[in-house]
C-alpha cells in the first residue's frame, strides 16, 4: 500500500526558506508511470497546485510560485522535496505531497496526510 | 487561486440526491478528464471520481460523475450523514501545465 509522508519544520520565519520532504513507501519515485507533486491549502481555503516532478528531474511549476520554488527528487532515498524561498504569511498552509497518475490527464491519486506550515517571527 | 468554479454549498436530508457543478474552460475541463475529491474536516482530500466518471476501489456507487464540454458534475444519491464534507473538482490544465482545482462545495446533511 502506497504511503506518502511529509516532514519538515512546522514553523518558518518570514523571508526564510520553507523546506519539506515527502518520503514514499510502498512504491518508488523512480516509477516511469507517475509524477510526484505538491499541493497546499491555506487555513479555511481551497487547494492550490504548487508543482510536480518526474523521476528524471523534469518539473512543472505553478507560474505564481516559480521564481521562489524548487522541487527535487532523490531516487536513492525514495523521496522528493520542496523548497520555497522568501516566504510570507501568505505561504501559511497545509502542504500535501501527492502521486500524480494519468488517465485522461494527470491527477493527484494518492495524498499524504499533510503538514501544517505556519509563518511566524 | 481557483480556476474552476463550483457552487459554494449544497445540502439535503438523508436519502436525498445532491448535485455539485464544476465549470472550467477549454484548456482544462474541455481538454482533460475531470476528477473529484472529498475532504472530510481535518483530513487530506480523498479521490472520489477520476476520469470523469470512474470510481476508485472502495468508493460507493452512490457517487457518480459526468462531464459535458467545459463543465462537469458530481452527484451523490442516497445522501448519508458521513457524506458531509467539502468536495473539489480538479483537472489538468494544458496552459498552466498543472492541476487546477475548483473553488470547493460544502455539502451539509440536514
PDB file of N, CA and C in Angstrom, chain A residues 17 23 37 60 69 75 78 89:
ATOM      1  N   UNK A  17      13.414  30.299   4.064  1.00  0.00           N
ATOM      2  CA  UNK A  17      13.056  29.270   3.083  1.00  0.00           C
ATOM      3  C   UNK A  17      12.333  28.119   3.757  1.00  0.00           C
ATOM      4  N   UNK A  23       8.478  11.441   1.925  1.00  0.00           N
ATOM      5  CA  UNK A  23       9.053  10.102   1.857  1.00  0.00           C
ATOM      6  C   UNK A  23       8.007   9.131   1.347  1.00  0.00           C
ATOM      7  N   UNK A  37       4.004  15.294  -6.762  1.00  0.00           N
ATOM      8  CA  UNK A  37       3.678  16.699  -6.696  1.00  0.00           C
ATOM      9  C   UNK A  37       3.387  17.224  -5.299  1.00  0.00           C
ATOM     10  N   UNK A  60       7.284  20.707 -13.428  1.00  0.00           N
ATOM     11  CA  UNK A  60       6.276  21.689 -13.791  1.00  0.00           C
ATOM     12  C   UNK A  60       5.999  22.515 -12.541  1.00  0.00           C
ATOM     13  N   UNK A  69      10.476  28.784  -6.157  1.00  0.00           N
ATOM     14  CA  UNK A  69      10.219  27.359  -5.938  1.00  0.00           C
ATOM     15  C   UNK A  69      11.283  26.453  -6.528  1.00  0.00           C
ATOM     16  N   UNK A  75      16.164   9.711  -5.914  1.00  0.00           N
ATOM     17  CA  UNK A  75      15.735   8.331  -6.137  1.00  0.00           C
ATOM     18  C   UNK A  75      16.418   7.362  -5.181  1.00  0.00           C
ATOM     19  N   UNK A  78      14.372   7.569  -2.147  1.00  0.00           N
ATOM     20  CA  UNK A  78      12.954   7.402  -2.440  1.00  0.00           C
ATOM     21  C   UNK A  78      12.115   8.524  -1.834  1.00  0.00           C
ATOM     22  N   UNK A  89       3.461  35.517   5.044  1.00  0.00           N
ATOM     23  CA  UNK A  89       2.292  34.963   5.733  1.00  0.00           C
ATOM     24  C   UNK A  89       1.357  34.249   4.759  1.00  0.00           C
TER      25      UNK A  89
END
